[in-house]
Amino acid sequence: MALITLRRNLYHLSNFRIHGALAALKNHPVNHVRKMVKERLCPWFPSLQPEPCRVRFHHACCKKFHSENGDALHPLGEPVFSQAHDWAGPEQNPKSLDEQMFYRRLNDLDSSEDVLHFIGTLQPLPDSLAAGALQRICEVEKKDGNHKLPKGILENGVFQALCVRFEQESPSLSDTALVTALQALSLLYVGPQSNLLLNLVAESRHRVNRGGLEVRSLCILGESLIRLQGPGGETLELIIYQLQGEKLETFAPEDIVALYRILQACAEKVDRHQAFLNKINSFSLSVVSNLSPTLMSQMLTALVALDQTQALPLVIKLGKYAVRHIPHFTHEELRKVLEAFIYFGHNDRFFTTALERHVASLCLTLDPEVISTVMEYCGRKQILSKPIFDAVAETFVGQSEKFSPRQVSELTEPFGKLNYLPPNASALFRKLENLLLARFDYFPPKTLLKILHSCSLIECHPVNFMAKIFSPYFLQQLQGEESSVDRLSLAQLTQLFLTSVLECPFYKGRKLLPKYQVRSFLTPCCSLETPVDFQLYKSVRIGLIDLLGARMYFASKVLTPYCYTIASSAAGKLQCGRIQNRRRRRKGT
């Protein structure tokens, strides 16, 4: 059976002849044949060659190997990596394929114990693969929500041997292994006086000072040092300086985004690096099409943190390519993309269409934070998207208890601002009223006022809450530590009071005191009223100035005693009519 298996495994080798193999099997002992075949396979399979001098794991559990007939070591219970069908041909690099299969197997493991068991059954690993295993352990623990490695992992013999190896042999590690090991340890809290960490940081600093590290290694090292030491270290400044000296054409897309993340961590020094940032912004236009959803979200987040408002061409192109990634963004990534577009004021109808499809299909499973950000985006850009608004209303009716007060406010405001009632409006506002009644004291005063004001704009008058918000206690809370209530809040209170007078004559509760009422809804940040037609307003204003002699003698948007706002006086309208009549006479009309 061993002879048949040997023949099957060697069938595809170009320098092996079946007839020769059969003859050899007949004329030589099995051990001699195995030795001869191993010599033939050494150029093809590096794992069969004599191992270079490496530091081995010094624990018994690291030496559990499984060997078939004493040769070709491979993990117990795992597929043999060097089978003939796993190789495409002699033109491929067997070493790189071995590494690919190692990382593929490593990434399939979902617990640190499985990773340690896996690497414990292998031969002594090259330092780059050992660093990859250490990184996978830290990634798994970070994913599980741990801030430090569990005690069981720290006391594991394989893990201790792995750490001892990196601690004692840091000067002989390759650049890739060194920065990967440091990156792994930076993911979780490690005591700052750890000998392993101190040795790796010292060796990294030495290599940066010496120069010669590749771009990828510099980027990984920079982000690791930020997590471990903060953005103020001298080594980080030297890394940024060395990266500035590299040609951006040599940077991979992930390196460009890593560079943005490094500069984002040093946002307080953005003025010092603005010239370099301008170069990166210009070059990044050429790599946008190659960015993954994660990288795209991270780039937009960094542009916001660095306040790169002059990089609008880059933002516009990112918005163009973000359309195809919307179904593939995670909830957090989509939220950050929307926040960036809100910050830069970007709006794209193709992006909106794709967002409509995504939200309408997945709204019931979207995170409340994402839903509130989507609605804030629609409200800020005045996008009345019925598919989005209807889906959000349906989600809120079914999952209102999951939304925080701020999220409820951000979700509700666009309905009032854009004057839209969804099909399930009665159920939506009944659910909102029940939520406010049950959690009234948990809502900040300004947040509560925004919600009620939004409801009144679409004729869902919050009569049951007016007595509470007109009370001196609520007004004192609304004022807070300031000397007076801000003008926007006063305008909203006044509109709610006028609503109770004009639209709800049956309301006989507490009234808003005159000192809290405003005479105009013009506010420094915005106006609570629908803007008038500019051309009409301009004609009236010119006529009033001509009639009265100066702008100071009249006012617009003034509240009348009857609680209505007038845009201009009758005299102004009359004068405007006279001016238009004169123009008609001149034209002979």
Coordinates of C-alpha atoms in Angstrom, one line a residue:
M1 CA 0.0 0.0 0.0
A2 CA 2.9 2.4 0.8
L3 CA 4.4 1.7 -2.7
I4 CA 1.1 2.4 -4.4
T5 CA 0.6 5.7 -2.5
L6 CA 4.1 6.8 -3.3
R7 CA 3.6 6.2 -7.0
R8 CA 0.3 8.1 -7.0
N9 CA 1.8 11.1 -5.2
L10 CA 4.7 11.4 -7.6
Y11 CA 2.8 10.9 -10.8
H12 CA 2.8 14.6 -11.8
L13 CA 6.5 15.3 -11.4
S14 CA 8.0 16.1 -14.7
N15 CA 11.4 14.5 -13.9
F16 CA 9.9 11.3 -12.6
R17 CA 9.2 8.4 -14.9
I18 CA 6.7 5.8 -13.9
H19 CA 8.6 2.9 -15.5
G20 CA 11.8 4.0 -13.8
A21 CA 10.0 4.2 -10.5
L22 CA 8.6 0.6 -10.9
A23 CA 12.0 -0.7 -11.7
A24 CA 13.5 1.0 -8.7
L25 CA 10.8 -0.4 -6.5
K26 CA 11.5 -3.9 -7.7
N27 CA 15.3 -3.7 -7.3
H28 CA 15.8 -1.7 -4.1
P29 CA 14.6 -1.8 -0.6
V30 CA 11.8 0.5 0.5
N31 CA 14.1 2.6 2.7
H32 CA 16.5 3.1 -0.1
V33 CA 13.7 4.2 -2.5
R34 CA 12.4 6.7 0.1
K35 CA 15.8 8.2 0.4
M36 CA 16.2 8.5 -3.3
V37 CA 12.8 10.0 -3.8
K38 CA 13.5 12.6 -1.0
E39 CA 16.6 13.7 -2.8
R40 CA 14.6 14.1 -6.0
L41 CA 11.9 16.2 -4.2
C42 CA 14.2 18.6 -2.3
P43 CA 14.3 21.2 -5.1
W44 CA 10.5 21.1 -5.3
F45 CA 9.5 21.0 -1.6
P46 CA 11.6 23.1 0.8
S47 CA 10.0 21.4 3.8
L48 CA 12.0 18.2 2.9
Q49 CA 15.3 20.1 2.8
P50 CA 17.6 20.3 5.8
E51 CA 16.2 23.1 8.0
P52 CA 18.2 26.2 8.5
C53 CA 19.4 27.1 12.0
R54 CA 16.3 28.5 13.7
V55 CA 15.3 29.0 17.4
R56 CA 13.0 26.1 18.3
F57 CA 10.2 26.1 20.8
H58 CA 11.6 25.0 24.1
H59 CA 8.5 23.3 25.4
A60 CA 7.5 19.6 25.1
C61 CA 4.1 20.5 23.7
C62 CA 5.7 22.2 20.7
K63 CA 7.3 18.9 19.5
K64 CA 4.2 16.9 18.9
F65 CA 4.7 15.9 15.3
H66 CA 3.0 13.3 13.2
S67 CA 5.0 11.5 10.5
E68 CA 4.1 9.0 8.0
N69 CA 6.9 6.3 7.8
G70 CA 9.1 8.8 9.7
D71 CA 9.3 11.5 7.1
A72 CA 7.3 14.5 5.7
L73 CA 6.3 16.1 9.0
H74 CA 2.9 17.7 9.0
P75 CA 0.3 18.5 11.7
L76 CA -1.6 15.7 13.2
G77 CA -5.1 15.6 11.9
E78 CA -4.4 18.3 9.2
P79 CA -4.1 17.9 5.5
V80 CA -0.6 17.4 4.2
F81 CA 0.4 20.7 2.6
S82 CA 2.8 19.3 0.0
Q83 CA 0.5 16.9 -1.9
A84 CA 1.0 17.0 -5.6
H85 CA -2.5 18.2 -6.5
D86 CA -1.9 21.4 -4.4
W87 CA 0.8 22.6 -6.8
A88 CA 0.1 24.2 -10.1
G89 CA 3.5 23.3 -11.6
P90 CA 7.3 23.8 -11.4
E91 CA 7.0 27.5 -12.4
Q92 CA 5.4 28.5 -9.1
N93 CA 7.3 29.1 -5.9
P94 CA 6.7 26.2 -3.5
K95 CA 7.8 28.3 -0.5
S96 CA 5.2 31.1 -1.2
L97 CA 2.5 28.4 -1.7
D98 CA 3.4 26.9 1.7
E99 CA 3.1 30.3 3.3
Q100 CA -0.3 30.9 1.6
M101 CA -1.6 27.6 2.8
F102 CA -0.3 28.2 6.3
Y103 CA -2.1 31.6 6.6
R104 CA -5.2 30.2 5.0
R105 CA -5.3 27.5 7.6
L106 CA -4.4 30.0 10.3
N107 CA -7.2 32.4 9.4
D108 CA -9.8 29.6 9.6
L109 CA -9.1 29.1 13.3
D110 CA -11.4 31.1 15.5
S111 CA -9.9 30.6 19.0
S112 CA -6.4 31.2 20.4
E113 CA -6.3 27.6 21.7
D114 CA -6.8 26.3 18.2
V115 CA -4.0 28.6 16.9
L116 CA -1.6 27.4 19.6
H117 CA -2.5 23.8 19.0
F118 CA -1.9 24.3 15.3
I119 CA 1.5 25.9 15.5
G120 CA 2.5 23.5 18.3
T121 CA 2.2 20.6 15.9
L122 CA 4.4 22.2 13.2
Q123 CA 8.1 22.2 12.6
P124 CA 10.0 25.2 13.9
L125 CA 8.4 28.1 12.0
P126 CA 10.3 30.8 10.2
D127 CA 10.1 34.1 12.1
S128 CA 7.6 35.7 9.7
L129 CA 5.1 32.8 10.1
A130 CA 5.6 32.8 13.9
A131 CA 4.9 36.5 14.0
G132 CA 1.8 35.8 11.9
A133 CA 0.6 33.3 14.4
L134 CA 1.2 35.7 17.3
Q135 CA -0.8 38.3 15.4
R136 CA -3.7 35.9 14.8
I137 CA -3.9 35.1 18.5
C138 CA -4.1 38.8 19.4
E139 CA -6.7 39.4 16.6
V140 CA -8.9 36.6 17.9
E141 CA -8.8 37.9 21.5
K142 CA -9.4 41.5 20.4
K143 CA -12.4 40.3 18.3
D144 CA -13.8 38.6 21.4
G145 CA -13.8 41.9 23.2
N146 CA -10.8 41.3 25.4
H147 CA -8.5 44.1 26.3
K148 CA -5.7 41.9 27.4
L149 CA -4.6 38.3 26.9
P150 CA -6.4 35.8 29.1
K151 CA -4.4 34.1 31.8
G152 CA -4.9 30.7 30.2
I153 CA -3.1 31.9 27.0
L154 CA -0.3 33.6 28.9
E155 CA 0.4 30.4 30.8
N156 CA 0.3 28.2 27.7
G157 CA 3.7 26.7 27.0
V158 CA 3.5 27.2 23.2
F159 CA 2.7 30.9 23.7
Q160 CA 5.5 31.4 26.3
A161 CA 8.0 29.7 23.9
L162 CA 6.8 32.0 21.1
C163 CA 7.3 35.1 23.3
V164 CA 10.7 33.9 24.5
R165 CA 11.8 33.5 21.0
F166 CA 10.9 37.0 20.0
E167 CA 12.3 38.5 23.2
Q168 CA 15.7 36.8 22.9
E169 CA 16.1 36.9 19.1
S170 CA 14.8 40.4 18.3
P171 CA 18.0 41.6 16.6
S172 CA 18.0 38.7 14.2
L173 CA 14.3 38.9 13.2
S174 CA 13.4 40.0 9.7
D175 CA 11.9 43.5 9.3
T176 CA 8.5 41.9 8.5
A177 CA 8.6 39.6 11.6
L178 CA 9.6 42.4 13.9
V179 CA 6.9 44.9 12.8
T180 CA 4.2 42.1 12.7
A181 CA 5.1 41.0 16.2
L182 CA 5.0 44.6 17.5
Q183 CA 1.7 45.1 15.7
A184 CA 0.2 42.0 17.3
L185 CA 1.2 43.1 20.8
S186 CA -0.2 46.6 20.2
L187 CA -3.7 45.2 19.7
L188 CA -4.0 44.3 23.3
Y189 CA -2.8 45.8 26.5
V190 CA 0.7 44.6 27.4
G191 CA 2.5 46.0 30.4
P192 CA 4.8 48.9 29.4
Q193 CA 7.7 47.3 31.3
S194 CA 7.3 43.9 29.5
N195 CA 10.8 42.7 28.5
L196 CA 9.4 41.4 25.2
L197 CA 7.8 44.7 24.3
L198 CA 10.8 46.8 25.4
N199 CA 13.1 44.7 23.3
L200 CA 10.9 44.9 20.2
V201 CA 10.4 48.6 20.6
A202 CA 14.1 49.2 21.1
E203 CA 15.0 47.1 18.0
S204 CA 12.4 48.9 16.0
R205 CA 13.8 52.3 17.0
H206 CA 17.3 51.2 16.1
R207 CA 16.2 50.1 12.6
V208 CA 14.3 53.3 12.0
N209 CA 17.4 55.3 13.0
R210 CA 19.5 53.2 10.8
G211 CA 17.1 53.6 7.8
G212 CA 16.3 51.2 5.1
L213 CA 12.9 49.9 6.2
E214 CA 10.3 49.4 3.5
V215 CA 7.2 51.5 3.2
R216 CA 4.9 48.8 4.4
S217 CA 7.1 48.1 7.5
L218 CA 7.3 51.9 8.3
C219 CA 3.5 52.2 8.1
I220 CA 2.8 49.2 10.3
L221 CA 5.5 50.3 12.8
G222 CA 4.1 53.8 12.9
E223 CA 0.6 52.7 13.8
S224 CA 1.9 50.2 16.4
L225 CA 3.9 52.9 18.1
I226 CA 0.9 55.2 18.2
R227 CA -1.1 52.6 20.0
L228 CA 1.7 51.8 22.4
Q229 CA 3.2 55.2 23.1
G230 CA 0.8 57.8 21.7
P231 CA 1.4 60.3 18.8
G232 CA 4.1 62.3 20.5
G233 CA 7.2 60.0 20.2
E234 CA 10.4 61.0 18.4
T235 CA 10.5 57.7 16.5
L236 CA 7.1 58.4 15.0
E237 CA 8.2 61.8 13.8
L238 CA 11.2 60.1 12.2
I239 CA 9.0 57.6 10.5
I240 CA 6.8 60.3 9.1
Y241 CA 9.9 62.1 7.9
Q242 CA 11.2 59.0 6.1
L243 CA 7.8 58.4 4.5
Q244 CA 7.8 61.9 3.1
G245 CA 11.0 61.0 1.4
E246 CA 9.5 58.0 -0.4
K247 CA 7.9 58.2 -3.8
L248 CA 4.1 57.9 -3.4
E249 CA 4.0 55.8 -6.6
T250 CA 5.6 53.0 -4.6
F251 CA 2.9 53.0 -2.0
A252 CA 0.2 50.3 -2.2
P253 CA -3.4 51.5 -1.6
E254 CA -3.4 50.1 1.9
D255 CA -0.1 52.0 2.6
I256 CA -1.7 55.2 1.5
V257 CA -4.6 54.7 3.9
A258 CA -2.2 53.7 6.7
L259 CA -0.4 56.9 6.1
Y260 CA -3.7 58.8 6.5
R261 CA -4.3 57.0 9.7
I262 CA -0.9 57.9 11.1
L263 CA -1.4 61.6 10.2
Q264 CA -4.9 61.4 11.7
A265 CA -3.4 60.3 15.0
C266 CA -1.3 63.5 14.8
A267 CA -4.2 65.8 13.9
E268 CA -2.9 68.5 16.2
K269 CA 0.2 68.8 14.0
V270 CA -1.7 68.9 10.7
D271 CA -0.4 72.3 9.9
R272 CA 3.1 71.1 10.0
H273 CA 2.3 68.3 7.5
Q274 CA -0.2 70.1 5.3
A275 CA 2.2 70.3 2.3
F276 CA 2.7 66.5 2.5
L277 CA -1.1 66.0 2.9
N278 CA -1.7 68.0 -0.2
K279 CA 0.5 65.6 -2.2
I280 CA -1.2 62.6 -0.7
N281 CA -4.6 64.0 -1.5
S282 CA -3.7 64.6 -5.1
F283 CA -2.1 61.2 -5.5
S284 CA -5.0 59.4 -3.8
L285 CA -7.2 60.2 -6.7
S286 CA -5.4 57.5 -8.7
V287 CA -5.9 54.8 -6.1
V288 CA -9.6 55.3 -5.2
S289 CA -10.8 52.7 -7.7
N290 CA -8.6 50.1 -5.9
L291 CA -9.8 50.7 -2.4
S292 CA -11.8 48.1 -0.5
P293 CA -14.9 49.2 1.5
T294 CA -12.9 49.2 4.7
L295 CA -10.0 51.3 3.3
M296 CA -12.5 53.8 1.7
S297 CA -14.3 54.3 5.0
Q298 CA -11.0 54.8 6.8
M299 CA -9.7 57.3 4.2
L300 CA -12.9 59.4 4.6
T301 CA -12.7 59.3 8.3
A302 CA -9.1 60.5 8.2
L303 CA -10.1 63.3 5.8
V304 CA -12.7 64.5 8.3
A305 CA -10.3 64.3 11.3
L306 CA -7.7 66.2 9.4
D307 CA -10.2 68.8 8.2
Q308 CA -9.2 68.4 4.5
T309 CA -12.0 70.6 3.1
Q310 CA -9.7 71.5 0.2
A311 CA -9.7 67.9 -0.9
L312 CA -13.2 68.0 -2.3
P313 CA -12.1 66.4 -5.7
L314 CA -11.0 63.4 -3.7
V315 CA -14.2 63.3 -1.6
I316 CA -16.3 63.5 -4.8
K317 CA -14.4 60.6 -6.4
L318 CA -14.7 58.6 -3.2
G319 CA -18.4 59.2 -3.2
K320 CA -18.6 58.0 -6.8
Y321 CA -16.9 54.7 -6.0
A322 CA -18.7 54.3 -2.7
V323 CA -21.8 53.6 -4.6
R324 CA -20.7 50.1 -5.6
H325 CA -19.5 49.4 -2.0
I326 CA -22.7 50.3 -0.1
P327 CA -23.9 46.6 0.1
H328 CA -20.4 45.6 1.4
F329 CA -19.8 48.2 4.1
T330 CA -20.2 47.1 7.6
H331 CA -22.6 49.1 9.7
E332 CA -19.8 51.1 11.3
E333 CA -18.1 51.7 8.0
L334 CA -21.4 52.9 6.4
R335 CA -22.0 55.3 9.3
K336 CA -18.5 56.8 9.0
V337 CA -19.0 57.3 5.2
L338 CA -22.3 59.1 5.8
E339 CA -20.7 61.3 8.6
A340 CA -17.9 62.2 6.2
F341 CA -20.4 63.2 3.4
I342 CA -22.4 65.2 6.0
Y343 CA -19.2 67.0 7.1
F344 CA -18.1 67.8 3.5
G345 CA -21.6 68.6 2.3
H346 CA -21.3 66.0 -0.4
N347 CA -24.5 64.7 -2.2
D348 CA -24.7 62.3 -5.1
R349 CA -27.9 61.1 -6.6
F350 CA -26.4 57.7 -7.5
F351 CA -25.2 57.3 -4.0
T352 CA -28.7 58.2 -2.7
T353 CA -30.3 55.6 -5.0
A354 CA -28.0 52.9 -3.8
L355 CA -28.5 53.9 -0.2
E356 CA -32.3 53.7 -0.7
R357 CA -32.0 50.1 -2.0
H358 CA -29.7 49.1 0.9
V359 CA -31.8 50.7 3.6
A360 CA -35.1 49.5 2.3
S361 CA -33.8 45.9 2.1
L362 CA -31.9 45.8 5.4
C363 CA -33.4 48.4 7.6
L364 CA -34.8 46.0 10.1
T365 CA -31.3 44.6 10.7
L366 CA -29.4 47.9 10.6
D367 CA -27.9 49.3 13.8
P368 CA -29.9 52.2 15.3
E369 CA -26.8 54.4 15.0
V370 CA -26.6 53.8 11.3
I371 CA -30.4 54.5 10.9
S372 CA -30.1 57.8 12.7
T373 CA -27.1 58.8 10.7
V374 CA -28.9 58.0 7.4
M375 CA -31.8 60.2 8.5
E376 CA -29.4 63.0 9.6
Y377 CA -27.8 62.7 6.1
C378 CA -31.2 63.1 4.4
G379 CA -32.1 66.0 6.7
R380 CA -28.9 67.9 6.2
K381 CA -29.0 67.5 2.4
Q382 CA -32.8 67.9 2.2
I383 CA -33.2 64.5 0.5
L384 CA -36.9 63.5 0.7
S385 CA -36.4 59.8 0.0
K386 CA -39.7 58.0 0.6
P387 CA -38.2 54.5 0.5
I388 CA -35.7 55.5 3.2
F389 CA -38.3 57.4 5.3
D390 CA -40.9 54.6 5.1
A391 CA -38.4 51.9 6.0
V392 CA -37.1 53.9 9.0
A393 CA -40.6 54.5 10.2
E394 CA -41.4 50.8 10.1
T395 CA -38.2 50.0 11.9
F396 CA -38.8 52.5 14.7
V397 CA -42.3 51.1 15.2
G398 CA -40.9 47.6 15.7
Q399 CA -37.7 48.5 17.6
S400 CA -38.2 51.8 19.3
E401 CA -36.7 50.6 22.6
K402 CA -33.3 50.2 21.0
F403 CA -33.0 53.9 20.1
S404 CA -31.3 56.4 22.4
P405 CA -32.8 59.9 23.0
R406 CA -30.2 61.4 20.6
Q407 CA -31.0 58.8 17.9
V408 CA -34.8 59.3 18.3
S409 CA -34.2 63.1 17.8
E410 CA -32.0 62.5 14.7
L411 CA -34.6 60.1 13.3
T412 CA -37.6 62.4 13.9
E413 CA -36.3 65.8 12.8
P414 CA -36.1 65.0 9.0
F415 CA -39.8 64.1 9.0
G416 CA -40.7 67.6 10.2
K417 CA -38.1 69.4 8.3
L418 CA -39.1 67.8 4.9
N419 CA -42.8 67.7 5.8
Y420 CA -43.4 64.0 5.2
L421 CA -45.8 61.7 6.8
P422 CA -45.1 58.0 6.2
P423 CA -47.9 55.5 5.5
N424 CA -47.8 54.2 9.1
A425 CA -47.7 57.7 10.6
S426 CA -50.4 57.0 13.2
A427 CA -48.5 53.9 14.5
L428 CA -45.2 55.9 14.4
F429 CA -46.3 58.8 16.5
R430 CA -48.3 56.6 18.9
K431 CA -45.1 54.7 19.5
L432 CA -43.1 57.9 19.9
E433 CA -45.6 59.3 22.3
N434 CA -45.5 56.2 24.4
L435 CA -41.7 56.2 24.4
L436 CA -41.6 59.9 25.6
L437 CA -44.2 59.3 28.3
A438 CA -42.3 56.3 29.6
R439 CA -38.8 57.9 29.4
F440 CA -39.5 61.6 29.6
D441 CA -36.9 62.3 32.3
Y442 CA -34.2 60.5 30.3
F443 CA -34.4 62.9 27.4
P444 CA -32.2 66.0 27.5
P445 CA -34.3 69.2 27.4
K446 CA -33.0 70.5 24.1
T447 CA -33.4 67.0 22.5
L448 CA -37.0 66.7 23.7
L449 CA -37.8 70.2 22.4
K450 CA -36.4 69.3 19.0
I451 CA -38.5 66.2 18.8
L452 CA -41.8 67.9 19.8
H453 CA -41.1 70.8 17.5
S454 CA -40.6 68.4 14.6
C455 CA -43.9 66.7 15.4
S456 CA -45.7 70.0 15.3
L457 CA -44.3 70.8 11.8
I458 CA -46.2 67.9 10.3
E459 CA -49.4 68.6 12.3
C460 CA -48.9 65.9 14.9
H461 CA -49.3 68.4 17.8
P462 CA -47.8 67.2 21.1
V463 CA -50.6 68.5 23.2
N464 CA -50.0 66.0 26.0
F465 CA -46.5 67.5 26.6
M466 CA -47.1 71.3 26.2
A467 CA -47.9 71.8 29.8
K468 CA -44.6 70.2 30.8
I469 CA -42.4 72.1 28.4
F470 CA -44.0 75.5 29.2
S471 CA -43.4 74.9 33.0
P472 CA -40.8 77.0 34.8
Y473 CA -39.0 73.8 35.8
F474 CA -38.5 72.6 32.2
L475 CA -37.5 76.1 31.1
Q476 CA -34.9 76.3 33.9
Q477 CA -33.5 72.9 32.8
L478 CA -33.5 74.2 29.2
Q479 CA -31.4 77.2 30.3
G480 CA -28.9 75.0 32.1
E481 CA -25.8 76.9 33.2
E482 CA -26.2 79.6 30.6
S483 CA -27.4 83.1 31.4
S484 CA -30.5 82.7 29.2
V485 CA -32.2 80.2 26.9
D486 CA -30.6 80.2 23.4
R487 CA -32.5 81.9 20.6
L488 CA -33.2 78.7 18.6
S489 CA -34.8 77.1 21.6
L490 CA -36.9 80.2 22.2
A491 CA -38.1 80.2 18.6
Q492 CA -39.1 76.5 18.8
L493 CA -40.9 77.2 22.1
T494 CA -42.7 80.1 20.5
Q495 CA -43.8 78.1 17.5
L496 CA -45.1 75.3 19.8
F497 CA -47.1 77.9 21.7
L498 CA -48.5 79.4 18.5
T499 CA -49.5 76.0 17.5
S500 CA -51.5 75.5 20.7
V501 CA -53.3 78.8 20.0
L502 CA -54.0 78.4 16.3
E503 CA -54.4 74.6 15.8
C504 CA -55.4 73.3 19.2
P505 CA -58.1 75.6 20.6
F506 CA -59.2 72.9 23.0
Y507 CA -55.9 73.1 24.8
K508 CA -56.5 74.9 28.1
G509 CA -53.2 74.1 29.9
R510 CA -50.2 76.1 30.8
K511 CA -49.2 79.0 28.5
L512 CA -45.7 80.1 27.5
L513 CA -44.7 83.2 29.4
P514 CA -44.3 86.4 27.2
K515 CA -40.6 86.8 28.2
Y516 CA -39.8 83.5 26.5
Q517 CA -41.6 84.4 23.2
V518 CA -39.7 85.9 20.3
R519 CA -41.0 88.4 17.7
S520 CA -39.1 86.9 14.8
F521 CA -38.0 83.4 13.9
L522 CA -34.8 84.5 12.3
T523 CA -31.9 82.8 14.2
P524 CA -28.1 83.0 13.8
C525 CA -27.8 79.5 12.5
C526 CA -31.0 78.9 10.5
S527 CA -34.6 80.0 10.1
L528 CA -37.5 77.9 11.3
E529 CA -39.7 79.2 8.5
T530 CA -40.0 78.2 4.9
P531 CA -37.8 80.7 2.9
V532 CA -39.8 83.2 0.8
D533 CA -39.3 83.5 -3.0
F534 CA -36.1 85.6 -3.3
Q535 CA -37.1 87.5 -6.4
L536 CA -40.5 88.5 -4.9
Y537 CA -38.9 89.5 -1.7
K538 CA -36.3 91.6 -3.5
S539 CA -39.0 93.5 -5.5
V540 CA -40.9 94.2 -2.3
R541 CA -37.8 95.3 -0.5
I542 CA -36.7 97.7 -3.3
G543 CA -40.2 99.2 -3.4
L544 CA -40.2 99.8 0.4
I545 CA -36.8 101.4 0.4
D546 CA -38.0 103.7 -2.5
L547 CA -41.2 104.6 -0.6
L548 CA -39.9 104.9 3.0
G549 CA -36.4 106.2 2.2
A550 CA -34.2 103.6 4.0
R551 CA -34.1 99.9 5.0
M552 CA -34.3 100.7 8.7
Y553 CA -37.9 101.8 8.5
F554 CA -39.4 98.4 7.9
A555 CA -39.0 94.8 8.9
S556 CA -39.8 91.4 7.5
K557 CA -41.0 88.1 9.0
V558 CA -42.8 89.8 11.9
L559 CA -45.3 88.1 14.1
T560 CA -48.7 89.7 14.2
P561 CA -51.0 89.7 17.3
Y562 CA -53.0 87.0 15.5
C563 CA -49.9 84.7 15.7
Y564 CA -49.2 84.8 12.0
T565 CA -46.0 86.0 10.3
I566 CA -46.1 88.6 7.6
A567 CA -43.3 88.9 5.0
S568 CA -43.9 92.5 4.2
S569 CA -46.3 95.4 4.9
A570 CA -49.3 96.4 2.8
A571 CA -47.6 99.7 1.9
G572 CA -44.7 97.8 0.5
K573 CA -46.9 95.6 -1.6
L574 CA -48.8 98.7 -2.8
Q575 CA -45.6 100.5 -3.8
C576 CA -44.4 97.3 -5.5
G577 CA -47.6 97.3 -7.5
R578 CA -47.2 100.9 -8.5
I579 CA -43.6 100.3 -9.7
Q580 CA -44.8 97.4 -11.8
N581 CA -47.6 99.6 -13.3
R582 CA -45.1 102.3 -14.3
R583 CA -42.9 99.7 -16.1
R584 CA -45.9 98.4 -18.0
R585 CA -46.8 101.9 -19.2
R586 CA -43.3 102.5 -20.4
K587 CA -43.5 99.3 -22.4
G588 CA -46.9 100.3 -23.8
T589 CA -48.7 97.4 -22.1

